[in-house]
Every structure is written in structure tokens, then in C-alpha cells.
Coordinates of C-alpha atoms in Angstrom, one line a residue:
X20 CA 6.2 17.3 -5.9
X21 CA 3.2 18.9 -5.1
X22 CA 1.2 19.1 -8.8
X23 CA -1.8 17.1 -7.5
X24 CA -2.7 19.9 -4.9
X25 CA -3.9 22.3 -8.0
X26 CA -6.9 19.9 -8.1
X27 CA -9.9 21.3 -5.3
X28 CA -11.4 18.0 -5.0
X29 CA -7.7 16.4 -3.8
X30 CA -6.7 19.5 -1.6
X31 CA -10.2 18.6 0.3
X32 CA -9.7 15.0 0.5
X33 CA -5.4 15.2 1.6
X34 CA -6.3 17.4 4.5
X35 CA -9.8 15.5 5.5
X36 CA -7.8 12.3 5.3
X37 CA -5.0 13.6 7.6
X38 CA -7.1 14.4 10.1
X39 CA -8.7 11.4 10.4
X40 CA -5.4 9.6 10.4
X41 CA -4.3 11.2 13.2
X42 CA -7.6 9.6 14.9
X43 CA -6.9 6.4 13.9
X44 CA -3.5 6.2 15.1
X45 CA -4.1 7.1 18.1
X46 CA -6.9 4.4 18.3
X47 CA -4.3 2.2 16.9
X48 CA -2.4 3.0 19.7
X49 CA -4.4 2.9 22.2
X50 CA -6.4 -0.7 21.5
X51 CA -2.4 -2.6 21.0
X52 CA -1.5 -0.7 24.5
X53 CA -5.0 -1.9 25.9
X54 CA -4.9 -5.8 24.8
X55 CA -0.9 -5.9 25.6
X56 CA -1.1 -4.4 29.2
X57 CA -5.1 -3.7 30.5
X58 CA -6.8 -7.2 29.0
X59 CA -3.4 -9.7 29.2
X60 CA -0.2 -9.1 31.3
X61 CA 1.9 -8.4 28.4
X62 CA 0.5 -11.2 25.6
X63 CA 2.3 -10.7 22.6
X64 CA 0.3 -13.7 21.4
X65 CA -3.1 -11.9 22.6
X66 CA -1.8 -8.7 20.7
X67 CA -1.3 -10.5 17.4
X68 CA -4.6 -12.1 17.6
X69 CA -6.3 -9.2 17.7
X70 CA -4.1 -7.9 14.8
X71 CA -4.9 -10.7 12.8
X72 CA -8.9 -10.3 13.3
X73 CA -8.6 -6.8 12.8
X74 CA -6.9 -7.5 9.2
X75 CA -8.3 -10.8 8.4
X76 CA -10.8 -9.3 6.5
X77 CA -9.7 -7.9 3.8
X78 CA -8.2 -11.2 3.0
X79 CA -11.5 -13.5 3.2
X80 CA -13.8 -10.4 1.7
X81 CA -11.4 -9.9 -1.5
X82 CA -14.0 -11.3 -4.2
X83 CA -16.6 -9.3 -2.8
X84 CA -15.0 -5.7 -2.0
X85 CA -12.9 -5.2 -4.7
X86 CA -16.0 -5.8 -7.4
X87 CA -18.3 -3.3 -5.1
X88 CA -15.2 -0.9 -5.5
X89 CA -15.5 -0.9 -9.2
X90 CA -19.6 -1.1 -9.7
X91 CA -20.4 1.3 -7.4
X92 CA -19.9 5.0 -6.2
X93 CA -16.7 5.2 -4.2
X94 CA -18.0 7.8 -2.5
X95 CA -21.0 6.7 -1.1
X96 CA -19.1 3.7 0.0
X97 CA -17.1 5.7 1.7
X98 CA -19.7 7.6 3.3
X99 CA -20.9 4.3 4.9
X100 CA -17.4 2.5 5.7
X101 CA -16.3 5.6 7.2
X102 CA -20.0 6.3 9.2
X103 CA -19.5 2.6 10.2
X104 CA -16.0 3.4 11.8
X105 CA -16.9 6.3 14.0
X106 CA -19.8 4.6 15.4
X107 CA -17.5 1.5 16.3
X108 CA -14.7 3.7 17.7
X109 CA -17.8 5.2 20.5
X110 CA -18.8 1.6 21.4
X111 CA -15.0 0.9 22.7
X112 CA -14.5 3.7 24.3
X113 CA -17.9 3.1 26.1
X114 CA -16.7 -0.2 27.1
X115 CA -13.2 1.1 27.9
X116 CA -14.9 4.4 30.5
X117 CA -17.4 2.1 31.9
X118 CA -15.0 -0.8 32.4
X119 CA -16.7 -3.6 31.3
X120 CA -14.1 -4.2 28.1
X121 CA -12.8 -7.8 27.7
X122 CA -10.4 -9.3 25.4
X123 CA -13.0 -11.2 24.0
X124 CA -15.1 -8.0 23.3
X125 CA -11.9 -6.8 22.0
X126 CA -11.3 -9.3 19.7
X127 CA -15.3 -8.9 18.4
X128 CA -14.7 -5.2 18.0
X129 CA -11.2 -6.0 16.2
X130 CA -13.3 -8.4 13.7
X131 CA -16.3 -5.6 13.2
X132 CA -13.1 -2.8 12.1
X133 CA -11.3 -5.2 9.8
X134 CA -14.7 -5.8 8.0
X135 CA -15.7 -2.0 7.6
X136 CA -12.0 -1.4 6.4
X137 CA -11.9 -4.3 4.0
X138 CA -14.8 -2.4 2.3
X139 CA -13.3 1.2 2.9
X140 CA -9.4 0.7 1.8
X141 CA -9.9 -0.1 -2.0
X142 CA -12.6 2.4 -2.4
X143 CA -10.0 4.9 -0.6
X144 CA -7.5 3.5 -2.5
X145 CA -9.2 3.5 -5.7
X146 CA -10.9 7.1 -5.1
X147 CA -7.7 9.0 -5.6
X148 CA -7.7 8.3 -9.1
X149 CA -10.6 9.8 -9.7
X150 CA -10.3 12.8 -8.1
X151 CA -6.8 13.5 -10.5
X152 CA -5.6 12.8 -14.0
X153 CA -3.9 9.6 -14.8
X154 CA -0.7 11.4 -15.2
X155 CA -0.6 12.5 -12.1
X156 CA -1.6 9.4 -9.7
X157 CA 1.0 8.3 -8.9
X158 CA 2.2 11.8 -7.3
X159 CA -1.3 11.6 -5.5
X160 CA -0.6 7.9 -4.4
X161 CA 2.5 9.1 -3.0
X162 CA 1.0 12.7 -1.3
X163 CA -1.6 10.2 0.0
X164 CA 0.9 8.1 1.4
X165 CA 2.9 11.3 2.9
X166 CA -0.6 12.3 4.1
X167 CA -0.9 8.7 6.1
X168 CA 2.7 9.2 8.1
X169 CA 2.2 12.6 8.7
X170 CA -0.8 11.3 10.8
X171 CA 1.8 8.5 11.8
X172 CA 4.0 10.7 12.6
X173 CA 1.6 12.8 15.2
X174 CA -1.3 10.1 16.0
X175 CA 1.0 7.6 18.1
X176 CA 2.6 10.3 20.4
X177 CA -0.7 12.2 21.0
X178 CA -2.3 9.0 22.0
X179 CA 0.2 7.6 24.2
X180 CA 0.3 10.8 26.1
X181 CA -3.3 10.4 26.0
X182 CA -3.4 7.1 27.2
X183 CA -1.4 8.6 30.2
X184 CA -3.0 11.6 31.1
X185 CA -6.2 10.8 30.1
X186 CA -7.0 6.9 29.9
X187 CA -6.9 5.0 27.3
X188 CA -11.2 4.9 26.3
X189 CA -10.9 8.7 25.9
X190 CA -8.6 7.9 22.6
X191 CA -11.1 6.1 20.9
X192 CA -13.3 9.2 21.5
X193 CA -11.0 11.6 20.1
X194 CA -10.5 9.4 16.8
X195 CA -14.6 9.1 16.3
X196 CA -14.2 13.0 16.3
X197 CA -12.0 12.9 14.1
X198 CA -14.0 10.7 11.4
X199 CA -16.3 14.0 10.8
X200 CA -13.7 15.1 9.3
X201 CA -13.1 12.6 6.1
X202 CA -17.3 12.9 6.1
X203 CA -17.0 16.7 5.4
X204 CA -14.1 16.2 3.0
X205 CA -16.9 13.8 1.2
X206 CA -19.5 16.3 1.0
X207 CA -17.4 19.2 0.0
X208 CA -16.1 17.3 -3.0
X209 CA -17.2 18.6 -6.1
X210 CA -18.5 15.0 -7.8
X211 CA -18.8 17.0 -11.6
X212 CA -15.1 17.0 -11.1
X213 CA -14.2 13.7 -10.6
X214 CA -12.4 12.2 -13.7
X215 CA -14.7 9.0 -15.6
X216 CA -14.1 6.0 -14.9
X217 CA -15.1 3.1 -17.2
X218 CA -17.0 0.3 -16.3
X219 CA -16.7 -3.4 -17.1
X220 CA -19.7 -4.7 -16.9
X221 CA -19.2 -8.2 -18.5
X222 CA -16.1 -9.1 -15.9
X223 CA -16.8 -11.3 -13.0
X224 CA -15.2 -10.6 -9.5
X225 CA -12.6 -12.4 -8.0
X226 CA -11.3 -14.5 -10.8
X227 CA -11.2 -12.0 -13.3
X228 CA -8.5 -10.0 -11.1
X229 CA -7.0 -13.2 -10.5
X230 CA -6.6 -14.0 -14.1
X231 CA -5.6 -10.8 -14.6
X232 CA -2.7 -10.4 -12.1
X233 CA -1.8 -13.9 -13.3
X234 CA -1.2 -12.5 -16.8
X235 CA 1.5 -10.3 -15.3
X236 CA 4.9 -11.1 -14.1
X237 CA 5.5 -8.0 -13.0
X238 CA 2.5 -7.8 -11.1
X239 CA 2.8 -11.0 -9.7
X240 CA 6.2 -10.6 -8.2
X241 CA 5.0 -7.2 -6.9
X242 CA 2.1 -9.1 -5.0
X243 CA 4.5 -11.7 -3.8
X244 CA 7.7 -9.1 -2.3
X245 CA 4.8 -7.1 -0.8
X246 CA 3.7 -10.1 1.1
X247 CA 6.9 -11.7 2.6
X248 CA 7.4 -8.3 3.9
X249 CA 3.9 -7.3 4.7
X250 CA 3.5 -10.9 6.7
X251 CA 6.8 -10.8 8.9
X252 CA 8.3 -7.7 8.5
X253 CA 5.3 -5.0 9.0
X254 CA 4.3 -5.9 12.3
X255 CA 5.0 -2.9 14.1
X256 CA 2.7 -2.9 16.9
X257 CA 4.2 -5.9 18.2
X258 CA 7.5 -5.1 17.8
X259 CA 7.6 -1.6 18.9
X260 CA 6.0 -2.3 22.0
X261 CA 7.8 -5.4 23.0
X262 CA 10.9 -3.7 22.4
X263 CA 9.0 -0.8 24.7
X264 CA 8.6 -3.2 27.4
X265 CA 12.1 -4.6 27.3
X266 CA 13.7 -1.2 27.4
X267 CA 11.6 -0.6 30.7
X268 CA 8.6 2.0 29.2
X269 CA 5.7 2.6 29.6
X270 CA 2.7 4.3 26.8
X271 CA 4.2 7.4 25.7
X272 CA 7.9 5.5 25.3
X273 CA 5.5 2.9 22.5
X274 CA 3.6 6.2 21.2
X275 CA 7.1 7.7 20.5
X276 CA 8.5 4.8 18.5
X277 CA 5.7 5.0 16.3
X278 CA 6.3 8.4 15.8
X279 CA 9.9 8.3 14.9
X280 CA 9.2 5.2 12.6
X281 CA 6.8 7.8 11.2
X282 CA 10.2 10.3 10.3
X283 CA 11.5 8.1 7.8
X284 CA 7.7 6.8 6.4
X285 CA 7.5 10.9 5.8
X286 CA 10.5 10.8 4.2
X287 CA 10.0 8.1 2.2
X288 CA 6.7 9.4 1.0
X289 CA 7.5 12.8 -0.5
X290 CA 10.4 11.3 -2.3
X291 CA 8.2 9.1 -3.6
X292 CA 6.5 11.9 -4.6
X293 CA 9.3 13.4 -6.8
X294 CA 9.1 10.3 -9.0
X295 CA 7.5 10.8 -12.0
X296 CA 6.4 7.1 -12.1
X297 CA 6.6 3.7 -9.9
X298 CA 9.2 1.3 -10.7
X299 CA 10.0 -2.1 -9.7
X300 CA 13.8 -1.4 -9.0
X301 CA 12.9 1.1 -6.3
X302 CA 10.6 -1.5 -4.8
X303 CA 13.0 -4.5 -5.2
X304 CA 15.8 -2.2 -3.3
X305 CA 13.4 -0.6 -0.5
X306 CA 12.7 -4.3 0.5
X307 CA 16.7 -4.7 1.0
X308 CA 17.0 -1.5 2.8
X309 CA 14.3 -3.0 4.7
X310 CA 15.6 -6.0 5.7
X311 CA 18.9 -5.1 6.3
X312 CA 17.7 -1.8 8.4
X313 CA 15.3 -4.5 10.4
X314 CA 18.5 -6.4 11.0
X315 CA 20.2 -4.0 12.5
X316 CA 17.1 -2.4 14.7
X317 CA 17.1 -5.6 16.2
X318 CA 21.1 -5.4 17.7
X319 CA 20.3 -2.0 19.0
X320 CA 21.5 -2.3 23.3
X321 CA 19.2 1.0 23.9
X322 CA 16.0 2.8 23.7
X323 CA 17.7 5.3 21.6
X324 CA 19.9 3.4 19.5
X325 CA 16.6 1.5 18.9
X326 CA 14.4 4.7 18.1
X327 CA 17.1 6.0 15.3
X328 CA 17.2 2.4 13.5
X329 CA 13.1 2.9 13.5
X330 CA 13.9 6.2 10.8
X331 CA 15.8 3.7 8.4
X332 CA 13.1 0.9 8.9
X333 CA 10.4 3.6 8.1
X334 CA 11.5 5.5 5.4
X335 CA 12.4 1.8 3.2
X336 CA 8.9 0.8 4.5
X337 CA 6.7 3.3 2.8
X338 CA 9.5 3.4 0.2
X339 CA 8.7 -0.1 -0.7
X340 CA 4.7 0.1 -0.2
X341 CA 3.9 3.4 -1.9
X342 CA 5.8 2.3 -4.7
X343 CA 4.2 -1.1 -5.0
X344 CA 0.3 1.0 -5.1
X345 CA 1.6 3.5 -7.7
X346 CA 2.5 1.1 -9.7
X347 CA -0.2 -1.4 -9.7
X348 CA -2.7 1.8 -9.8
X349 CA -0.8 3.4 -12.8
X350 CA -0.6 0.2 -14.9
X351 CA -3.5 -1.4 -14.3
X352 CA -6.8 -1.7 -16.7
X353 CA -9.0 1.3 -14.4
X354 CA -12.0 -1.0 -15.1
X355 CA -10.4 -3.3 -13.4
X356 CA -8.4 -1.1 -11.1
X357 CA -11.0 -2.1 -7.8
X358 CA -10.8 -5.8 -8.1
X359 CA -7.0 -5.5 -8.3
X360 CA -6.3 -3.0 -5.9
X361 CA -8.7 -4.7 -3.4
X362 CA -6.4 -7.9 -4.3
X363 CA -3.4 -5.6 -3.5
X364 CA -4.9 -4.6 -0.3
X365 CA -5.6 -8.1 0.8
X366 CA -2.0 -9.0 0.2
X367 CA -1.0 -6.0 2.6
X368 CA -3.2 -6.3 5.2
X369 CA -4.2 -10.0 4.9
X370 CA -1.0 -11.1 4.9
X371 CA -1.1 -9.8 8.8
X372 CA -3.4 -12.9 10.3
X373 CA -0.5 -14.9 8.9
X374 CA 2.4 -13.0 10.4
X375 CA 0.9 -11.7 13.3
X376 CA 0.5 -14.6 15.1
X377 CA 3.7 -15.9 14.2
X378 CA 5.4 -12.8 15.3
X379 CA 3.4 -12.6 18.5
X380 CA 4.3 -15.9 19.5
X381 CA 8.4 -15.4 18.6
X382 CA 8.5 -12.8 21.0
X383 CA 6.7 -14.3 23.5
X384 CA 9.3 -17.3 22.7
X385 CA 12.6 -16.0 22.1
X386 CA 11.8 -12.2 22.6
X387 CA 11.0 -9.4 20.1
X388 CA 14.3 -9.4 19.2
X389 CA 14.1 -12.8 17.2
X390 CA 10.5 -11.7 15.8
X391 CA 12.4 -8.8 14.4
X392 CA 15.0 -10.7 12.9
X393 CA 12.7 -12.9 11.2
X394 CA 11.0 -10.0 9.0
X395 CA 14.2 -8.7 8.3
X396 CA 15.1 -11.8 6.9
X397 CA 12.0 -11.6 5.0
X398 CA 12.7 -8.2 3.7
X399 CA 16.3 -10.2 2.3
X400 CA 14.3 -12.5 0.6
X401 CA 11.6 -10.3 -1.2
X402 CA 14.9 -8.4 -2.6
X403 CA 15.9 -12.0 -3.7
X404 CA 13.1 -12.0 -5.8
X405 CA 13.3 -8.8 -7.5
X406 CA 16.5 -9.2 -8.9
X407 CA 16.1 -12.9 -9.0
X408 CA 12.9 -11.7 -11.5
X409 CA 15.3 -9.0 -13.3
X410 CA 17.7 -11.6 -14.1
X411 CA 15.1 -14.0 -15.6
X412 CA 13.5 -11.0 -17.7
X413 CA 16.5 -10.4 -19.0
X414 CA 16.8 -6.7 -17.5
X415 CA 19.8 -7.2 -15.5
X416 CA 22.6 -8.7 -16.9
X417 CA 26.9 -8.6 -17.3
X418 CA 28.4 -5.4 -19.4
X419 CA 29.6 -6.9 -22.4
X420 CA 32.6 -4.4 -21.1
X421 CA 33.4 -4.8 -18.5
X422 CA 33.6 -8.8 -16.1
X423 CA 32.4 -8.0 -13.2
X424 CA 29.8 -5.2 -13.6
X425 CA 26.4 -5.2 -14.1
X426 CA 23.8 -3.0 -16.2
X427 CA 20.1 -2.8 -16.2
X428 CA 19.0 -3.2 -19.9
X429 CA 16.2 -0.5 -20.0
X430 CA 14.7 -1.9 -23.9
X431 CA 14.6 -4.9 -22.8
X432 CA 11.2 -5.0 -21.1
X433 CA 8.2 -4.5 -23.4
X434 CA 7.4 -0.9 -23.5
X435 CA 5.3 0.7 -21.5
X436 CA 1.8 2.3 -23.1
X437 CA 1.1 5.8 -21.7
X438 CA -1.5 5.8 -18.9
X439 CA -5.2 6.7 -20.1
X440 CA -4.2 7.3 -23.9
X441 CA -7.4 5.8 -24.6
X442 CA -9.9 3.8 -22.6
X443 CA -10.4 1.0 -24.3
X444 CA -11.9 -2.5 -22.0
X445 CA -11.6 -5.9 -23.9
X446 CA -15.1 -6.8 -25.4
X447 CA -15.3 -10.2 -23.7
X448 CA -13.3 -12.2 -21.0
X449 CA -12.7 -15.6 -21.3
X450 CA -10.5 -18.3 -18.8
X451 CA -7.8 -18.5 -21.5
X452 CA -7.2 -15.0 -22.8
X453 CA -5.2 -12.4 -20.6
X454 CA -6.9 -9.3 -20.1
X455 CA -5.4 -6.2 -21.4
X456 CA -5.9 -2.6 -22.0
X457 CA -4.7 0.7 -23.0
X458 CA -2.9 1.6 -19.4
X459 CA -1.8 -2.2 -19.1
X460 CA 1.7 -1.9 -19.6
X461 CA 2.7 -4.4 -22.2
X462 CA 3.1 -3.9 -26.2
X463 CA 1.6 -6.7 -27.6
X464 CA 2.8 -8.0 -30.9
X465 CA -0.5 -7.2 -32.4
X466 CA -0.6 -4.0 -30.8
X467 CA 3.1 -3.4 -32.1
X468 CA 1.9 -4.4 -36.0
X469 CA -1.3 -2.1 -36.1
X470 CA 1.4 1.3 -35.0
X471 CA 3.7 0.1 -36.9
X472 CA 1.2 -0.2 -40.1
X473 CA -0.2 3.2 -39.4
X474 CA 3.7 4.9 -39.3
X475 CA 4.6 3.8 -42.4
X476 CA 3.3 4.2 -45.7
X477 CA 1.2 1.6 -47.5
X478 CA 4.3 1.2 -49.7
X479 CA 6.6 0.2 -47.2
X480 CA 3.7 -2.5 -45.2
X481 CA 5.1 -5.3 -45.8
X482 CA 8.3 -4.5 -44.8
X483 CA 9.3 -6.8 -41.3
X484 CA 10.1 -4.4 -37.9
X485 CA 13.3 -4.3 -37.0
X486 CA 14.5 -4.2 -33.2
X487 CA 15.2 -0.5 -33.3
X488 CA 12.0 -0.3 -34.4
X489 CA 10.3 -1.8 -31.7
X490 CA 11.9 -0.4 -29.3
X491 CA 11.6 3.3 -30.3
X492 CA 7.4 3.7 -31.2
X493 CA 5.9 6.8 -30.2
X494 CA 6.5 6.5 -26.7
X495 CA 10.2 6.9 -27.8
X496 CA 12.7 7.0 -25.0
X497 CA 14.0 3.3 -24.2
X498 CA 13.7 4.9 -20.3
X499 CA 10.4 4.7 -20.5
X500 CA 10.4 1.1 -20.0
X501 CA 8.4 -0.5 -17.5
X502 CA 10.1 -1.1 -14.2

């Protein structure tokens, strides 16, 4: 579970990135408390607003931070973004101590952070596979997603005490304090360590990951469950303190969902961990545990009924997510890796100044119970999709056995190429040819012909492949299969 730790360069980076997560979620925290109950008398519209300026960013900035993710040093830009941050956080909380913050000044601040994180989460994404070997990034994906909610897990309570005790400007302090610690992580990191990356100097920006998302289903349905749920189902902050509000709470009762939400994220995480590669089942059956779990949050009749629903909601959650980023990490060409994963980050946290609002205004409308509903109902839907996509690739189907069963036909798929077996880029891009690569996860026929012409003898060339044949190859076990 925990192979990745044997690397120095990850063990620095896991715990400086903890830290600092515990910052920002107590500066999460603390700004959704601040626009909700110190700059509107309890605007759920206000709140999701400020949510959607906050992660607007990544959306409208795609083309741009994804291609400086891949063409320049990830750790330098990370030395900036996360610079950028800290100063930011000390500019609220000097507006928050010296009361002269607005919710216009809010919403200007929540524009500047989305901006500097639009820049910062590929490169941090991006960054973890290069600090470990291909065959083990998708445990560190998953340890840097167990990483995230153990922050989660502390950050939410701490600052809602915080925002009690101490007021709610001191919060944003404490998480600029918190950012030295990510910057030491940086410089500790031994950069001769850091695994080669190739570069693709002849791709474009945008359209090139565009093109080549678009040359992969399974990508593509991956992008699209990720956003149904990431739109109206991952709103959190509204819903957690809404729900706060109607169950008669105050700061800490909001800092204390988040934390227990952050009990089944955890969970969720390290199992992920265990996994010795992403697959699209898990993904396609997190988002059903995630809507049905939402479902049933939002018919809880108390606070703690409420609070124990939130572990089911947060362990399918980071089920769902962290095996949606191992998978696109792990299968994806890693000279194209930035431009796709900032495209995967955009649909994450882009998909937020869509769902937001929406969200915001249902509560406001019919109460947080409704808006809660309505992700839930998106989580259904994004499981529609998955198997809907199954059924079409011819994966899932009816036992020739047995009526009314069903199997998942693992030699269907084409099989899946081993990760980093070579690092080969296409010589050229062009509009009409898909771009492919060693780690891209899909035999093709020509690809299939040159193996099968080296296995077998020049005698026996001109002999036709069989299925069995095909389905077998070096990477042998029909389990292998992409998922």
C-alpha cells in the first residue's frame, strides 16, 4: 500500500503536502463560513458565486496551463503558484482583522486563488509522476489523494474551532504559515532523482489534448461521469453548511461535517491505494454509491443521522475521483500527460461555476435538501453511463449460461500496453490522425502485426493471427485488460 514511500523525493513531498492541506482547508473553511454568515445573511447564492470564481479558472485557462505544465519545470512552477498562494491568503486575513472585507473584495480574492490554482493543480498533479516510477503512480496518485483527506479530515475542524475562538481572519493566517511548508518540501527535493520526462515539442496546446482525449472512449466517458458528478454532486461547501444551518449550528457544527465527510474520503483513498491499477468499473460503481449515498444523506431528520451518511458520500467520492486521475495519469502519452491532466482538472473543478450556482440557488429555493438530491441524481446518471459505455464496448454482456446473469468479458477490450515500456512520442501530429504512444492503452492492429512478426519465425509470417492470439501477447493475462 505504501511502496511509493521508499522513494526520498515522495516521502518529502506527501508530508509537505499534508501540511499545507490542512492550511487550506481551514481557509476553505473559513472564507464559505465568512461569505455565508459575515458578508450575506446566509446567501447560498452569494456562497456559490464565490465558488464558482474561485474554480472558474481552471476551466477558461485550460489551453494555457496544461501546455506550461508539460514545457516547463514543474517545480519551479510550483515554487511560484504556491508563493502566489501564501501571499493571497495574508491579504484576506488583513482585510478580515482590519474589517474592511466585502463580498465584492471576496469575490476579487476568490478570482486571484482560482487563477494561481489553475496554474498549480496540473503541475501538482503532474509532479507526482516524476518523483516515482510509472509502475507505481497510481499507488502515489492514491497516497496523494489519502494525503488530501487526511488534511480534510483535520483542516475543517481546526478551523471552525478557529473561527470560534479565534475569528475567522486568523485562519487565513495559519494556512499562509502553512504554505512554507510545500516550499521546503520543494527545495529539499533531490531534482537528479526525478524520473525523465519526454517532451513533445511539435504538439500544440489545447487542441492536441482535445484531439487526443477525443481519440479515446474510455477517456472520454471518464471526463464526462467526472463532470455530472463534479458539477452537482461535489458541492460540499454548500451543502454541508446549509444543512449546518437547518440543523440549528453554528462554525464548528460545518467544520465537523467536513471532517467526517473526510472519514470515508480517507478510506476511500488508501483502498485506492491497494489497487494495483485504475479501472473504469470501480469508477462507474463509486459514482452509484455516490448517488445513491447522496440520496439518502439528503432524508436524514438529524444532525447525526446526517453526519454518518457524510462517511458513505465521502469514501464513494474520492473512490470515484482518485480512480478517475490514476487512470488518466497511468494511460496517458507522459508528453502529453500536462495538457490532459490540466483538461482533467478543468473538468473537476471547472465544472463548479456551472453547479455552484445552480446548487446555491436550489437551496436557497427549495432548501439544501433538494440541492442534494439533484447531485445525487447526477451521481445515478454518471453510473448510467458507465455501464451504458460497457454495454456498447461489448464488455458487459448475458452468460451464454445462465438468462439472467451478467459477466464482464475481460478480452474483450483491446489490451492494455504496460506503462513506460518505452517512451516513444509520435513524429508528427496532424487533425486527422489520433495520437498514440507506448503508455496509451490501446493495441493497434499495426502494433499487434509488428509483435506478432517478431514472435514467430520468418517461416510461419504469413500465417493470419488468430483471436487467442491476440488476446494473449506478452502482456499475457486477459485481466490485464483495460478497465
Amino acid at each position: 500500500m505504501f511502496r511509493s514511500f521508499g522513494v526520498f523525493n515522495y516521502r518529502v513531498w506527501f508530508f509537505g503536502a499534508m501540511i499545507s492541506n490542512v492550511g487550506g482547508w481551514m481557509q476553505s473553511t473559513a472564507q464559505d463560513w465568512v461569505v455565508l454568515t459575515e458578508l450575506t445573511r446566509h446567501d447560498a447564492t452569494a456562497m456559490g458565486a464565490t465558488m464558482a470564481l474561485q474554480f472558474g479558472p481552471p476551466l477558461v485557462l485550460v489551453g494555457l496551463t496544461g501546455r506550461v505544465a508539460d514545457r516547463f519545470d514543474r517545480r519551479r512552477i510550483l515554487f511560484v503558484t504556491q508563493s502566489t498562494l501564501m501571499l493571497l491568503a495574508l491579504c484576506v486575513a488583513t482585510l478580515l482583522l482590519t474589517n474592511v472585507m466585502t463580498l465584492p473584495l471576496m469575490l476579487v480574492f476568490a478570482a486571484c486563488f482560482g487563477i494561481a490554482n489553475a496554474f498549480d493543480a496540473p503541475a501538482r498533479q503532474t509532479f507526482v509522476s516524476d518523483m516515482v516510477s510509472m509502475e507505481n503512480a497510481s499507488n502515489a496518485v492514491a497516497l496523494n489523494s489519502a494525503s488530501f483527506n487526511m488534511a480534510r479530515l483535520i483542516g475543517p475542524a481546526v478551523g471552525g474551532l478557529a473561527i470560534v475562538g479565534l475569528g475567522s481572519g486568523w485562519v487565513f493566517v495559519a494556512n499562509a504559515a502553512t504554505f512554507l511548508a510545500m516550499i521546503v518540501a520543494l527545495l529539499l527535493i533531490r531534482t537528479r532523482e526525478l524520473v525523465p520526462r519526454p517532451r513533445h515539442h511539435r504538439a500544440g496546446g489545447l487542441m492536441v489534448g482535445l484531439r487526443y482525449v477525443r481519440s479515446r472512449p474510455d477517456l472520454t466517458v471518464v471526463f464526462v461521469m467526472v463532470f455530472l458528478i463534479g458539477a452537482f454532486g461535489m458541492n460540499f461547501p454548500i451543502f454541508a453548511s446549509t444543512m449546518a444551518l437547518e440543523f440549528h449550528r453554528q462554525a464548528d457544527g460545518y467544520g465537523v461535517l467536513s471532517s467526517v465527510l473526510a472519514i470515508g474520503s480517507l478510506t476511500g483513498a488508501l483502498l485506492a491505494a491497494r489497487r494495483d491499477r485504475a479501472r473504469v468499473r470501480v469508477l462507474m460503481l463509486a459514482a452509484g454509491g455516490f448517488g445513491a449515498a447522496s440520496l439518502v444523506s439528503a432524508q436524514m431528520p438529524s444532525y447525526l443521522w446526517y453526519a454518518i451518511t457524510l462517511v458513505f458520500v465521502g469514501f464513494s467520492t474520492v473512490t470515484m475521483l482518485t480512480t478517475a486521475n490514476g487512470y488518466v495519469q497511468t494511460t496517458t502519452d507522459p508528453a502529453l500527460r500536462g495538457r490532459v491532466l490540466a483538461l482533467y482538472m478543468a473538468v473537476v473543478m471547472g465544472a463548479t461555476p456551472i453547479g455552484a450556482p445552480i446548487a446555491g440557488w436550489v437551496a436557497d429555493t427549495f432548501g439544501p435538501r433538494a440541492a442534494i438530491s439533484v447531485g445525487g441524481v447526477a451521481g445515478l446518471l454518471s453510473f448510467a453511463i458507465g455501464a451504458g459505455w460497457m454495454l456498447y464496448s461489448g464488455r458487459l454482456h448475458r452468460r451464454e449460461d445462465a438468462r439472467f446473469l451478467l459477466t464482464l468479458d475481460e478480452t474483450r477490450p483491446v489490451t492494455v500496453v504496460e506503462a513506460m515500456d518505452r517512451a516513444v512520442t509520435p513524429p508528427a501530429v496532424s487533425p486527422t490522425t489520433p495520437i498514440t504512444s507506448a503508455t496509451t492503452p490501446i493495441r493497434t492492429e499495426l502494433a499487434t502485426a509488428e509483435k506478432g512478426d517478431a514472435e514467430m519465425g520468418d517461416a510461419e509470417k504469413g500465417r493470419p493471427e488468430s483471436g487467442a492470439d491476440r488476446g494473449a501477447g506478452d502482456h499475457g493475462d486477459p485481466k490485464d485488460d483495460r478497465e
